[in-house]
XYZ file of N, CA and C in Angstrom:
381
model
N -24.946 -6.972 14.163
C -23.967 -7.426 15.122
C -22.581 -7.086 14.596
N -21.787 -6.444 15.395
C -20.438 -6.114 14.968
C -19.436 -6.865 15.825
N -18.284 -7.083 15.235
C -17.241 -7.763 15.988
C -15.966 -6.964 15.864
N -15.099 -7.154 16.832
C -13.811 -6.489 16.788
C -12.742 -7.545 17.027
N -11.518 -7.267 16.553
C -10.442 -8.233 16.762
C -10.227 -8.499 18.242
N -9.923 -9.725 18.553
C -9.658 -10.081 19.939
C -8.243 -9.692 20.322
N -8.046 -9.142 21.517
C -6.686 -8.807 21.941
C -5.884 -10.071 22.174
N -4.594 -9.995 21.906
C -3.701 -11.119 22.156
C -3.123 -10.991 23.549
N -2.799 -12.102 24.128
C -2.113 -12.085 25.408
C -0.871 -12.933 25.250
N 0.303 -12.441 25.437
C 0.655 -11.084 25.813
C 0.539 -10.140 24.623
N 0.602 -8.820 24.911
C 0.432 -7.804 23.888
C 1.629 -7.750 22.940
N 2.820 -8.051 23.411
C 4.003 -7.990 22.550
C 3.822 -8.938 21.370
N 4.082 -8.462 20.140
C 3.866 -9.296 18.970
C 4.853 -10.447 18.892
N 4.363 -11.588 18.432
C 5.250 -12.709 18.167
C 5.773 -12.530 16.754
N 6.604 -13.451 16.305
C 7.232 -13.304 14.996
C 6.219 -13.167 13.866
N 5.118 -13.922 13.939
C 4.159 -13.848 12.836
C 2.929 -13.012 13.164
N 2.925 -12.353 14.322
C 1.830 -11.459 14.684
C 2.314 -10.015 14.640
N 1.435 -9.160 14.199
C 1.773 -7.754 14.065
C 0.617 -6.939 14.622
N 0.900 -5.891 15.398
C -0.195 -5.030 15.855
C -0.940 -4.442 14.653
N -2.258 -4.355 14.766
C -3.087 -3.822 13.685
C -2.664 -2.400 13.351
N -2.280 -1.631 14.349
C -1.812 -0.261 14.110
C -0.624 -0.258 13.146
N 0.334 -1.141 13.403
C 1.542 -1.188 12.578
C 1.241 -1.736 11.186
N 0.420 -2.756 11.100
C 0.047 -3.301 9.793
C -0.667 -2.241 8.968
N -1.563 -1.503 9.583
C -2.268 -0.433 8.872
C -1.294 0.634 8.391
N -0.331 0.975 9.236
C 0.667 1.981 8.850
C 1.504 1.501 7.671
N 1.903 0.237 7.702
C 2.711 -0.314 6.609
C 1.914 -0.396 5.310
N 0.659 -0.808 5.418
C -0.186 -0.858 4.221
C -0.421 0.542 3.665
N -0.606 1.514 4.549
C -0.784 2.901 4.114
C 0.458 3.388 3.372
N 1.633 3.038 3.864
C 2.877 3.440 3.205
C 2.990 2.801 1.821
N 2.581 1.541 1.703
C 2.601 0.869 0.397
C 1.663 1.556 -0.586
N 0.465 1.898 -0.122
C -0.489 2.582 -0.994
C -0.003 3.976 -1.373
N 0.608 4.686 -0.438
C 1.142 6.013 -0.745
C 2.259 5.911 -1.780
N 3.085 4.889 -1.658
C 4.152 4.670 -2.629
C 3.570 4.348 -4.007
N 2.534 3.517 -4.036
C 1.873 3.189 -5.305
C 1.229 4.430 -5.918
N 0.645 5.277 -5.086
C 0.039 6.517 -5.584
C 1.105 7.423 -6.181
N 2.282 7.488 -5.570
C 3.367 8.313 -6.094
C 3.842 7.784 -7.443
N 3.954 6.479 -7.568
C 4.335 5.874 -8.854
C 3.288 6.198 -9.908
N 2.043 6.099 -9.530
C 0.939 6.395 -10.441
C 0.983 7.854 -10.891
N 1.246 8.757 -9.958
C 1.346 10.185 -10.302
C 2.492 10.430 -11.275
N 3.643 9.767 -11.037
C 4.776 9.916 -11.948
C 4.413 9.423 -13.350
N 3.731 8.291 -13.413
C 3.297 7.749 -14.709
C 2.299 8.699 -15.375
N 1.448 9.265 -14.577
C 0.451 10.200 -15.098
C 1.136 11.391 -15.769
N 2.169 11.927 -15.121
C 2.900 13.059 -15.700
C 3.635 12.636 -16.975
N 4.256 11.478 -16.933
C 4.976 10.983 -18.098
C 4.038 10.776 -19.277
N 2.926 10.114 -19.041
C 1.968 9.854 -20.105
C 1.350 11.152 -20.596
N 1.101 12.075 -19.696
C 0.567 13.371 -20.095
C 1.518 14.110 -21.029
N 2.811 14.076 -20.703
C 3.807 14.718 -21.563
C 3.869 14.036 -22.928
N 3.813 12.701 -22.934
C 3.829 11.973 -24.198
C 2.581 12.281 -25.027
N 1.446 12.413 -24.351
C 0.197 12.710 -25.061
C 0.259 14.092 -25.701
N 0.870 15.055 -25.010
C 1.003 16.405 -25.565
C 1.851 16.386 -26.831
N 2.944 15.637 -26.768
C 3.861 15.563 -27.901
C 3.216 14.898 -29.116
N 2.365 13.903 -28.862
C 1.777 13.150 -29.965
C 0.374 13.578 -30.314
N -0.135 14.613 -29.677
C -1.491 15.046 -29.961
C -2.505 13.976 -29.595
N -2.740 13.793 -28.336
C -3.615 12.734 -27.834
C -5.047 12.893 -28.341
N -5.661 11.758 -28.637
C -7.064 11.759 -29.044
C -7.946 11.917 -27.816
N -9.217 12.196 -28.047
C -10.178 12.340 -26.955
C -10.262 11.040 -26.152
N -10.197 9.892 -26.845
C -10.251 8.598 -26.146
C -9.073 8.445 -25.186
N -7.883 8.843 -25.648
C -6.702 8.727 -24.797
C -6.743 9.710 -23.630
N -7.322 10.874 -23.847
C -7.461 11.829 -22.746
C -8.382 11.278 -21.670
N -9.419 10.556 -22.065
C -10.313 9.931 -21.088
C -9.554 8.880 -20.275
N -8.668 8.150 -20.926
C -7.854 7.169 -20.205
C -6.904 7.858 -19.233
N -6.369 9.006 -19.637
C -5.508 9.766 -18.726
C -6.284 10.201 -17.492
N -7.545 10.550 -17.677
C -8.388 10.927 -16.545
C -8.564 9.740 -15.601
N -8.671 8.533 -16.158
C -8.783 7.334 -15.326
C -7.508 7.109 -14.515
N -6.356 7.411 -15.107
C -5.098 7.288 -14.380
C -5.053 8.276 -13.219
N -5.563 9.473 -13.444
C -5.651 10.467 -12.377
C -6.571 9.975 -11.262
N -7.694 9.378 -11.633
C -8.615 8.847 -10.625
C -7.958 7.730 -9.823
N -7.209 6.863 -10.503
C -6.511 5.779 -9.816
C -5.532 6.344 -8.789
N -4.798 7.355 -9.162
C -3.855 7.995 -8.252
C -4.582 8.544 -7.024
N -5.710 9.195 -7.251
C -6.481 9.755 -6.136
C -7.039 8.663 -5.235
N -7.503 7.569 -5.827
C -8.032 6.463 -5.014
C -6.950 5.847 -4.142
N -5.779 5.601 -4.726
C -4.682 5.028 -3.958
C -4.301 5.937 -2.799
N -4.211 7.226 -3.070
C -3.873 8.186 -2.017
C -4.953 8.207 -0.937
N -6.218 8.180 -1.340
C -7.319 8.170 -0.378
C -7.311 6.930 0.501
N -7.077 5.771 -0.115
C -7.007 4.533 0.666
C -5.828 4.554 1.632
N -4.732 5.142 1.204
C -3.579 5.282 2.089
C -3.938 6.100 3.318
N -4.654 7.203 3.104
C -5.063 8.052 4.226
C -6.018 7.322 5.166
N -6.934 6.549 4.607
C -7.882 5.791 5.436
C -7.130 4.782 6.305
N -6.205 4.032 5.708
C -5.454 3.050 6.488
C -4.568 3.721 7.535
N -4.053 4.873 7.225
C -3.259 5.614 8.209
C -4.135 5.960 9.414
N -5.368 6.396 9.158
C -6.287 6.729 10.256
C -6.723 5.476 11.019
N -6.880 4.346 10.317
C -7.200 3.092 11.012
C -6.102 2.801 12.016
N -4.859 2.959 11.582
C -3.734 2.720 12.485
C -3.729 3.649 13.681
N -4.159 4.882 13.481
C -4.188 5.835 14.586
C -5.280 5.519 15.601
N -6.364 4.913 15.138
C -7.515 4.682 16.012
C -7.669 3.237 16.476
N -6.863 2.327 15.943
C -6.956 0.920 16.363
C -6.384 0.769 17.769
N -6.959 -0.125 18.520
C -6.468 -0.396 19.857
C -5.059 -0.969 19.781
N -4.203 -0.520 20.658
C -2.841 -1.040 20.719
C -2.778 -2.493 21.115
N -3.887 -3.022 21.606
C -3.928 -4.422 22.021
C -4.259 -5.364 20.868
N -4.753 -4.827 19.764
C -5.138 -5.673 18.639
C -3.919 -6.077 17.829
N -3.822 -7.358 17.548
C -2.757 -7.876 16.696
C -3.323 -9.022 15.883
N -2.658 -9.337 14.814
C -3.129 -10.444 13.992
C -1.945 -11.151 13.356
N -2.175 -12.389 13.013
C -1.164 -13.161 12.318
C -1.102 -12.663 10.876
N 0.076 -12.263 10.444
C 0.188 -11.725 9.090
C 0.525 -12.796 8.060
N 0.970 -13.970 8.502
C 1.337 -15.021 7.550
C 0.184 -15.386 6.616
N -1.020 -15.672 7.123
C -2.102 -16.030 6.198
C -2.541 -14.864 5.309
N -2.351 -13.647 5.788
C -2.733 -12.472 5.013
C -1.774 -12.275 3.835
N -0.493 -12.534 4.060
C 0.513 -12.288 3.036
C 0.824 -13.499 2.168
N 0.372 -14.686 2.583
C 0.610 -15.875 1.765
C -0.022 -15.705 0.393
N 0.727 -16.015 -0.624
C 0.221 -15.916 -1.981
C 0.361 -14.542 -2.602
N 0.886 -13.572 -1.845
C 1.097 -12.243 -2.401
C 2.168 -12.349 -3.470
N 1.843 -11.985 -4.701
C 2.748 -12.148 -5.822
C 3.981 -11.259 -5.780
N 3.913 -10.153 -5.091
C 5.051 -9.234 -5.020
C 5.862 -9.548 -3.772
N 6.896 -10.358 -3.935
C 7.653 -10.816 -2.771
C 8.354 -9.660 -2.057
N 8.795 -8.641 -2.810
C 9.452 -7.523 -2.132
C 8.469 -6.750 -1.258
N 7.209 -6.655 -1.691
C 6.200 -5.998 -0.866
C 5.920 -6.829 0.383
N 5.810 -8.124 0.220
C 5.566 -9.003 1.367
C 6.706 -8.877 2.380
N 7.939 -8.779 1.888
C 9.073 -8.638 2.802
C 9.013 -7.302 3.533
N 8.596 -6.228 2.842
C 8.477 -4.930 3.515
C 7.385 -4.972 4.578
N 6.294 -5.641 4.283
C 5.197 -5.714 5.248
C 5.560 -6.580 6.446
N 6.440 -7.554 6.250
C 6.876 -8.414 7.348
C 8.035 -7.819 8.124
N 8.767 -6.860 7.564
C 9.984 -6.319 8.174
C 9.707 -5.814 9.580
N 10.712 -5.949 10.438
C 10.585 -5.476 11.822
C 10.236 -3.998 11.850
N 10.905 -3.223 11.025
C 10.625 -1.802 10.937
C 10.551 -1.435 9.473
N 9.716 -0.477 9.144
C 9.546 -0.078 7.764
C 10.856 0.425 7.176
N 11.762 0.903 7.999
C 13.058 1.374 7.528
C 13.908 0.270 6.941
N 13.619 -0.982 7.276
C 14.352 -2.116 6.737
C 13.775 -2.472 5.379
N 13.993 -1.628 4.397
C 13.418 -1.818 3.076
C 14.048 -3.009 2.375
N 13.204 -3.847 1.834
C 13.685 -4.957 1.035
C 14.154 -4.405 -0.308
N 15.182 -5.020 -0.837
C 15.656 -4.599 -2.152
C 14.620 -5.002 -3.176
N 14.431 -4.149 -4.148
C 13.464 -4.439 -5.195
C 13.953 -5.598 -6.036
N 13.001 -6.312 -6.606
C 13.336 -7.420 -7.488
C 13.782 -6.910 -8.842
N 13.843 -7.825 -9.797
C 14.252 -7.443 -11.136
C 13.196 -6.579 -11.788
N 13.655 -5.701 -12.657
C 12.751 -4.800 -13.356
C 12.055 -5.549 -14.476
N 10.755 -5.402 -14.551
C 9.987 -6.023 -15.628
C 9.676 -4.971 -16.671
N 10.045 -5.241 -17.905
C 9.708 -4.348 -19.003
C 8.478 -4.892 -19.694
N 7.551 -4.016 -20.044
C 6.303 -4.444 -20.640
C 6.374 -4.361 -22.128
């Protein structure tokens, strides 16, 4: 038995409801951004490994970073396609989905009226 989201009436989103198409697009953009960050880290770590003569163990870890980048990019593409194929009538309340999300700047971007309204990033965390 399969189920699909119920259409809202009226179709226009309320403040805490977002069309599934738009939510999927925003999530895809977040994943694509994360994949780009991962790729940048991969290049940086690769350059550092070359300079320091990376061990076989560290090269295997670099391969895992490459896989992570590919997975993030793949998930981004899947969510982008979900947005393209989701019914324009489907919407959902995003408040319960985003409650408890530890990255407040990401939550603000996902809630923003338009993706162009980028929330300012929080403070930089050094590890």
